[in-house]
Coordinates of C-alpha atoms in Angstrom, one line a residue:
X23 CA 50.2 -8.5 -7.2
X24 CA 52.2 -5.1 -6.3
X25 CA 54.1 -3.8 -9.5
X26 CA 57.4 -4.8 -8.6
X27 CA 59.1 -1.5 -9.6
X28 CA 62.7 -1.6 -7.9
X29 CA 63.3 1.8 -8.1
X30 CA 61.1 2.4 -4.8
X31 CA 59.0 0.1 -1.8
X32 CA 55.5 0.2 -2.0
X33 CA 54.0 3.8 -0.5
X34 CA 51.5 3.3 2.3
X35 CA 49.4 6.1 3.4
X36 CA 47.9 5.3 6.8
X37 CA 46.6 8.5 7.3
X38 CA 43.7 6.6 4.7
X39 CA 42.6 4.4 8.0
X40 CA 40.8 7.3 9.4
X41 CA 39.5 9.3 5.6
X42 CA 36.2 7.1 5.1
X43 CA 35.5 3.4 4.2
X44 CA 36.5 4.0 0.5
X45 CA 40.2 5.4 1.6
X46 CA 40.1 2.5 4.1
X47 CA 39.7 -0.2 1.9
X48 CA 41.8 1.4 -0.7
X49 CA 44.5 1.4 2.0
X50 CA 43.9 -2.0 2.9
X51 CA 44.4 -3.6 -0.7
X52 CA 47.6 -1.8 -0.8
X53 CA 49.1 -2.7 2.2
X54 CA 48.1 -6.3 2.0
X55 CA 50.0 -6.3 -1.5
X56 CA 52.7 -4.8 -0.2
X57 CA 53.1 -7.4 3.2
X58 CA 52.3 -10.6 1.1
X59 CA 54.6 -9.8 -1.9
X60 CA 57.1 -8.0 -0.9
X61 CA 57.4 -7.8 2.5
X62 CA 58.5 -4.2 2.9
X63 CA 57.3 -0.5 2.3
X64 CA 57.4 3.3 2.9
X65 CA 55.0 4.6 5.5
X66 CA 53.5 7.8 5.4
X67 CA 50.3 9.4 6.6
X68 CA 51.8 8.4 10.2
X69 CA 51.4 11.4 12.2
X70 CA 54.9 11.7 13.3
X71 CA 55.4 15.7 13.3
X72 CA 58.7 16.9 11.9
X73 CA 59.5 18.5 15.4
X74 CA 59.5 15.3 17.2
X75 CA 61.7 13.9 14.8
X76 CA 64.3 16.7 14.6
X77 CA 64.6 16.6 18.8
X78 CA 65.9 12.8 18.6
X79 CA 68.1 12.8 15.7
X80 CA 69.6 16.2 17.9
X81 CA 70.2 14.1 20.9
X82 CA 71.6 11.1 18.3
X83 CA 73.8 13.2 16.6
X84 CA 75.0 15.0 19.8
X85 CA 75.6 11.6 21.4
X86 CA 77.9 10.2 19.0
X87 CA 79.7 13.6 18.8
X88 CA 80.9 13.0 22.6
X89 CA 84.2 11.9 23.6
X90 CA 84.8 8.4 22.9
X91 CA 85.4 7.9 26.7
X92 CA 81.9 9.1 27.4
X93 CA 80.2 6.5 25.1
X94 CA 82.6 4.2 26.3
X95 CA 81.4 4.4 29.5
X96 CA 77.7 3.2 28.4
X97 CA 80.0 -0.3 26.8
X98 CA 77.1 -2.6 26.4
X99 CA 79.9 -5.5 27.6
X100 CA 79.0 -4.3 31.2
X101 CA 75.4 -5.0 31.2
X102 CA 74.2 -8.3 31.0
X103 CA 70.6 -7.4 29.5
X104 CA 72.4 -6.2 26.0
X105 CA 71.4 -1.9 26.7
X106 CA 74.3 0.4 26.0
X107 CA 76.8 1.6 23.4
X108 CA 78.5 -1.5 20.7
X109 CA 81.8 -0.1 19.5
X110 CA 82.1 -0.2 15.5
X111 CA 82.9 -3.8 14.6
X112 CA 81.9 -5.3 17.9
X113 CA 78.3 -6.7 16.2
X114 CA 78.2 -9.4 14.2
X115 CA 75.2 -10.8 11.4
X116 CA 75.5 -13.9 9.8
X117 CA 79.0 -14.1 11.8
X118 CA 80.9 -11.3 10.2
X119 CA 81.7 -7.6 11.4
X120 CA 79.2 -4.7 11.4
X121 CA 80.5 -1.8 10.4
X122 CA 78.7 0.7 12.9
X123 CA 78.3 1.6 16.0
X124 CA 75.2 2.2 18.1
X125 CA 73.2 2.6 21.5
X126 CA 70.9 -0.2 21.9
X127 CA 67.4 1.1 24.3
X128 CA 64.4 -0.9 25.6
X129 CA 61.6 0.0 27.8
X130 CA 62.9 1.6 31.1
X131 CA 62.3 -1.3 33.5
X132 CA 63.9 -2.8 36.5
X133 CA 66.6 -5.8 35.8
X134 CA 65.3 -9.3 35.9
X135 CA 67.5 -11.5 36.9
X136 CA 66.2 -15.3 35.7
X137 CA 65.6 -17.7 38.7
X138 CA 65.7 -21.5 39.1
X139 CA 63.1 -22.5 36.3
X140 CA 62.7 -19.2 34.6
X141 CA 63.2 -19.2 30.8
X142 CA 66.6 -17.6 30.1
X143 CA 65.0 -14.5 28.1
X144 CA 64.0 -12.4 31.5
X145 CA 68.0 -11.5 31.2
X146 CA 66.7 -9.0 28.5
X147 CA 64.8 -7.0 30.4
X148 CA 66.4 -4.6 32.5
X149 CA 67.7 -0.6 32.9
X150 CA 69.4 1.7 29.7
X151 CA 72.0 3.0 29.6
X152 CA 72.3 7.2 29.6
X153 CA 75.1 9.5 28.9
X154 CA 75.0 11.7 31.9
X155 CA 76.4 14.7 29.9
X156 CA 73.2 14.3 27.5
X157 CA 70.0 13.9 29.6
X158 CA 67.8 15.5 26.5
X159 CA 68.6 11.8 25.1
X160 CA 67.0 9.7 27.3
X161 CA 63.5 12.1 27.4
X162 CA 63.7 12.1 23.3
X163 CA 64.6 8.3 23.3
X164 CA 61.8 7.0 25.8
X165 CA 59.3 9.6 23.8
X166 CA 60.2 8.1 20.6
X167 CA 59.7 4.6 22.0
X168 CA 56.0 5.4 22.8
X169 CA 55.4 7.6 20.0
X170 CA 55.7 4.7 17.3
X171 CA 54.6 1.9 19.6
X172 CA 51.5 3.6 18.7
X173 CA 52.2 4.2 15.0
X174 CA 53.1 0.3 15.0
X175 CA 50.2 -0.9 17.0
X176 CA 47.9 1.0 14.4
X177 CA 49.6 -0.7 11.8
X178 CA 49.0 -3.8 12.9
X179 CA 45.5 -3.3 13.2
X180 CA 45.0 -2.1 9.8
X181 CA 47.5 -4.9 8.2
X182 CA 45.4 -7.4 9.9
X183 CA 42.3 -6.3 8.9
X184 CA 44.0 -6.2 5.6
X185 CA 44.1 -9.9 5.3
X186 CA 40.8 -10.3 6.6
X187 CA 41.8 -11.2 10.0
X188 CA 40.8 -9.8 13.7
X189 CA 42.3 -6.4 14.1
X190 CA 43.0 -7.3 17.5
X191 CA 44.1 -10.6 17.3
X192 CA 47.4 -10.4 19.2
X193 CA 46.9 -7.4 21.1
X194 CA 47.4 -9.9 24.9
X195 CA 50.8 -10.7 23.1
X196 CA 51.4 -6.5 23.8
X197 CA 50.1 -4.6 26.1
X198 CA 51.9 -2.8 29.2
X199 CA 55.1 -5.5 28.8
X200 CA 55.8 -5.7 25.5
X201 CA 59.4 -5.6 24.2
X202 CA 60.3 -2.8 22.5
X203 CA 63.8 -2.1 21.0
X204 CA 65.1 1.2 19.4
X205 CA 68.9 1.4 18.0
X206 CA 70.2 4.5 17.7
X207 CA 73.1 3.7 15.0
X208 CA 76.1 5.3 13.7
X209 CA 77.6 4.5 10.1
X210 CA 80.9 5.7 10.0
X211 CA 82.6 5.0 6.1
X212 CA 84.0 2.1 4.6
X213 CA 86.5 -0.2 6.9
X214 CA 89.4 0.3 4.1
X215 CA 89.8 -3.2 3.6
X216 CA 87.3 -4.1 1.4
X217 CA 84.9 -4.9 3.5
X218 CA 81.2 -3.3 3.0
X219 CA 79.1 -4.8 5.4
X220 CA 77.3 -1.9 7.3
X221 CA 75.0 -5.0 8.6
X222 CA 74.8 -8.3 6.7
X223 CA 71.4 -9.6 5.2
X224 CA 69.1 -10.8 7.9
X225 CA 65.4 -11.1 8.5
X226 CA 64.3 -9.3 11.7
X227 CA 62.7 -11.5 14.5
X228 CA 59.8 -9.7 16.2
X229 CA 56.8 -8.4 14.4
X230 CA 57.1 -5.1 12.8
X231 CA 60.0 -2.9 12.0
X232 CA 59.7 1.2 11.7
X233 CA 63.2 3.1 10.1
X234 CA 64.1 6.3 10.1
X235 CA 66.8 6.4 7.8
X236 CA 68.8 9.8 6.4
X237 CA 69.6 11.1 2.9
X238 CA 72.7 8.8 2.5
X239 CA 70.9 5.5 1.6
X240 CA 72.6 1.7 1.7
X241 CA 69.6 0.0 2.5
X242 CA 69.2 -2.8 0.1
X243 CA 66.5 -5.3 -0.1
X244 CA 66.3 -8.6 -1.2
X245 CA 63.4 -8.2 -4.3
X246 CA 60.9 -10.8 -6.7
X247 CA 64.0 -11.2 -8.8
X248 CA 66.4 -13.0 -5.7
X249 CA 69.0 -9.4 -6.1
X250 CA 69.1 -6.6 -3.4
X251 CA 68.2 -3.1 -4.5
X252 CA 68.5 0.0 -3.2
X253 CA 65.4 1.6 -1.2
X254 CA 65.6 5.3 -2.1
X255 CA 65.7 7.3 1.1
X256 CA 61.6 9.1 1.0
X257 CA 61.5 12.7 2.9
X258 CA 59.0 11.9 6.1
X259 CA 58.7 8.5 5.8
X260 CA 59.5 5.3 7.9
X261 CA 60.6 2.1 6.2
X262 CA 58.4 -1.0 7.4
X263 CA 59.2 -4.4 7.6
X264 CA 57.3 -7.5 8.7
X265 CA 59.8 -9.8 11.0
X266 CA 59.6 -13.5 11.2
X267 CA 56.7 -13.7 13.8
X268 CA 53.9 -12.4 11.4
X269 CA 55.4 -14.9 8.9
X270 CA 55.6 -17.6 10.7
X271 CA 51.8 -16.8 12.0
X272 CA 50.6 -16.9 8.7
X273 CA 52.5 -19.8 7.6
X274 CA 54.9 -17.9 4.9
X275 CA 51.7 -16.0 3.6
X276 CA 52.9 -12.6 4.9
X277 CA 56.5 -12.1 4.1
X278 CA 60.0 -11.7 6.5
X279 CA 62.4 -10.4 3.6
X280 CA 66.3 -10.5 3.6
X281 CA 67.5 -6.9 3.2
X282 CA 71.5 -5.5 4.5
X283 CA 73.1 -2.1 4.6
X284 CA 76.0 -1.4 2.6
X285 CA 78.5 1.1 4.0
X286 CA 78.8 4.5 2.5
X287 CA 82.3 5.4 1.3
X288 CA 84.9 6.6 3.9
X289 CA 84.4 9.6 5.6
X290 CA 81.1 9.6 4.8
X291 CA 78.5 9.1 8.2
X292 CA 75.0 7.8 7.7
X293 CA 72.6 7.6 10.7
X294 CA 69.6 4.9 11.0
X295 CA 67.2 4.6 13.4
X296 CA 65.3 1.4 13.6
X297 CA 62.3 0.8 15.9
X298 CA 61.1 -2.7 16.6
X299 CA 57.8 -3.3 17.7
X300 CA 58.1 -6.6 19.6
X301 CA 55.5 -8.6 22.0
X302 CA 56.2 -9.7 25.5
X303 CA 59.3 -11.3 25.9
X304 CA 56.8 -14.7 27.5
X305 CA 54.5 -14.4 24.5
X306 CA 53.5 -17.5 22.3
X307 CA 52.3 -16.1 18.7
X308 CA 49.5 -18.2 18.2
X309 CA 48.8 -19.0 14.3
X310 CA 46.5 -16.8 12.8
X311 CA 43.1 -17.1 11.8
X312 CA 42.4 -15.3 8.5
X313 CA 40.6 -16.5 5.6
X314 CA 43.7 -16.5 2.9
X315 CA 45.6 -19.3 5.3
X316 CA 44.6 -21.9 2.6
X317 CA 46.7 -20.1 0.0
X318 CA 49.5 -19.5 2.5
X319 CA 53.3 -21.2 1.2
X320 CA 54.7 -22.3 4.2
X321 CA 57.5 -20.3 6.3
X322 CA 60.8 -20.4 4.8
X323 CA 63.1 -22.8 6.5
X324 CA 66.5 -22.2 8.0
X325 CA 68.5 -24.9 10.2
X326 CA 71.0 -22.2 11.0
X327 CA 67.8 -20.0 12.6
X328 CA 65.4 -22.3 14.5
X329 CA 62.2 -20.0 15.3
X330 CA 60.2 -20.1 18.7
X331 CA 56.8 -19.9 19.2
X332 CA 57.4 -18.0 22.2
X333 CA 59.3 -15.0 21.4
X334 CA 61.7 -14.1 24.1
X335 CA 63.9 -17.1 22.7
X336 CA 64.0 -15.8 19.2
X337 CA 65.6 -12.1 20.4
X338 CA 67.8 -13.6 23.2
X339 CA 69.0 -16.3 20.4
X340 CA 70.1 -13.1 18.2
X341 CA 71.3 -11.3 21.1
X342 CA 73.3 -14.0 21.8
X343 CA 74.7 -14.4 18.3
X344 CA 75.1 -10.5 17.2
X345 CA 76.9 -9.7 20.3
X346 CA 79.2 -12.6 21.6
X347 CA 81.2 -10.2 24.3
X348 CA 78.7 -10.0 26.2
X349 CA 77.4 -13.0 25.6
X350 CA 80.8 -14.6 26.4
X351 CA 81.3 -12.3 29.8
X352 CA 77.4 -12.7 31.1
X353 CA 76.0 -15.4 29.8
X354 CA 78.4 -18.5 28.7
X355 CA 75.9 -21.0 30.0
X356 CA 73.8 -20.1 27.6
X357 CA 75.8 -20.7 24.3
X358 CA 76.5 -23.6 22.3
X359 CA 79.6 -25.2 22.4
X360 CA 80.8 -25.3 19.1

């Protein structure tokens, strides 16, 4: 069982994957602590070099320093596969306001528009979004995308193998069209009326989450103990989560836990950059085969959020829900009637 010490995640060295069979297995018994109790940790060890890191959070910062009307003109309202720039208050979780605004960015690819008998989800794939006055963006953005697709596709290997499972289990579900997501997001202070909902509690839907988050803090997760705590900002490292997909594939064994972001005070910016490492929008996570399954819990059960084996339905269903203007402008025939 992990020491459940609020005052910081788990720390997971991965560098320790490639240091010799002791600092493997060492490696391995932590990180499988760390996915089946708590769900969450800090990553180090990743290879990330500082310089890589400084040239997007540049671009970031520079981006949400241009005129309004600029980032305006990247309004993710106008593109029916959910890329561009949400104005602050325009996303909602668990149907209330988030307090942020962002630039949501997927693998460069050409728009798919869903024929007679396609599944819905091809709307999601489709061209960015750029700022033309920043073109050092896109090259850091599409960089950064690739750069921890690889951090995340190591991780996976050495979680699995953590478990005692195939390291390459659901590599097919990947490969050359897999779904990546990276949010480039903006925190701008307090609303003034109370409200502190940076983003409400939720569980992310894909299959591994990688932040970069700065010095301010407000991430909170939800710990053994039911309360959310505070996970300390930790110089050079990435905080990892496990979405729904990997528990749902090991039947509630490995854990999807709730966590938010509370707003820093007013006048007071924090910038977050998460990375979601998903599988092809048309893949079906097959359970897995590992030799804990016995032991597993069973996946935590929401009517509100139905999950789908295959997992384009599972990000257009929280597309769909987090942003209802473009939902309501591009894709009405898709929502429920209330």
């Amino acid at each position: 069982m992990t020491n459940p010490s609020y005052q910081q995640l788990p720390i997971i060295d991965l560098s320790a994957a490639d240091a010799g069979p002791r600092a493997r297995a060492e490696l391995h018994a932590r990180l499988h602590g760390a996915a089946h109790d708590v769900g969450f940790f800090q990553l180090v060890g990743h290879g990330v070099q500082d310089a890589e890191t400084t040239a997007l959070l540049t671009a970031m910062r520079r981006f949400f320093a241009l005129p309004e009307a600029d980032r305006l003109a990247l309004d993710n309202v106008g593109s029916p596969h959910f890329r561009g720039y949400t104005r602050t208050g325009d996303e909602r979780t668990g149907g209330r306001q988030d307090w942020r605004d962002q630039l949501d960015i997927g693998a460069e690819r050409p728009a798919r528009v869903p024929g007679p008998g396609d599944a819905p989800y091809w709307w999601l794939e489709g061209p960015n979004q750029w700022p033309a006055a920043l073109p050092e963006l896109r090259t850091a953005a599409l960089r950064w995308i690739d750069r921890l697709s690889a951090v995340a596709e190591k991780l996976l290997h050495e979680l699995l193998a953590s478990i005692g499972a195939s390291p390459d289990f659901y590599d097919a579900a990947f490969g050359e069209h897999s779904h990546p997501h990276l949010k480039l997001v903006r925190y701008p202070g307090s609303a003034g009326n109370g409200a502190d909902q940076g983003v409400g509690a939720h569980k992310d839907y894909g299959f591994l989450t990688l932040l970069l988050q700065d010095r301010v803090g407000g991430l909170q997760v939800q710990r053994e103990d039911g309360l959310f705590h505070d996970v300390p900002p930790l110089e050079g490292a990435f905080v990892v989560n496990l979405g729904e997909l990997l528990e749902v594939a090991t039947n509630g064994y490995l854990l999807a836990t709730n966590h938010r972001v509370v707003s820093p005070p007013a006048a007071v910016e924090r910038f977050s950059v998460p990375f979601f490492y998903n599988p092809r929008l048309d893949a079906r996570v097959e359970p897995l085969v590992f030799p804990h399954a016995s032991t597993a819990p069973g996946v935590t059960t929401d009517p509100a959020n139905p999950l789908f084996a295959e997992y384009g339905f599972n990000e257009l269903k929280g597309k769909l829900r987090a942003h209802p203007l473009v939902a309501e402008r591009h894709h009405a025939s898709l929502l429920t009637p209330a």
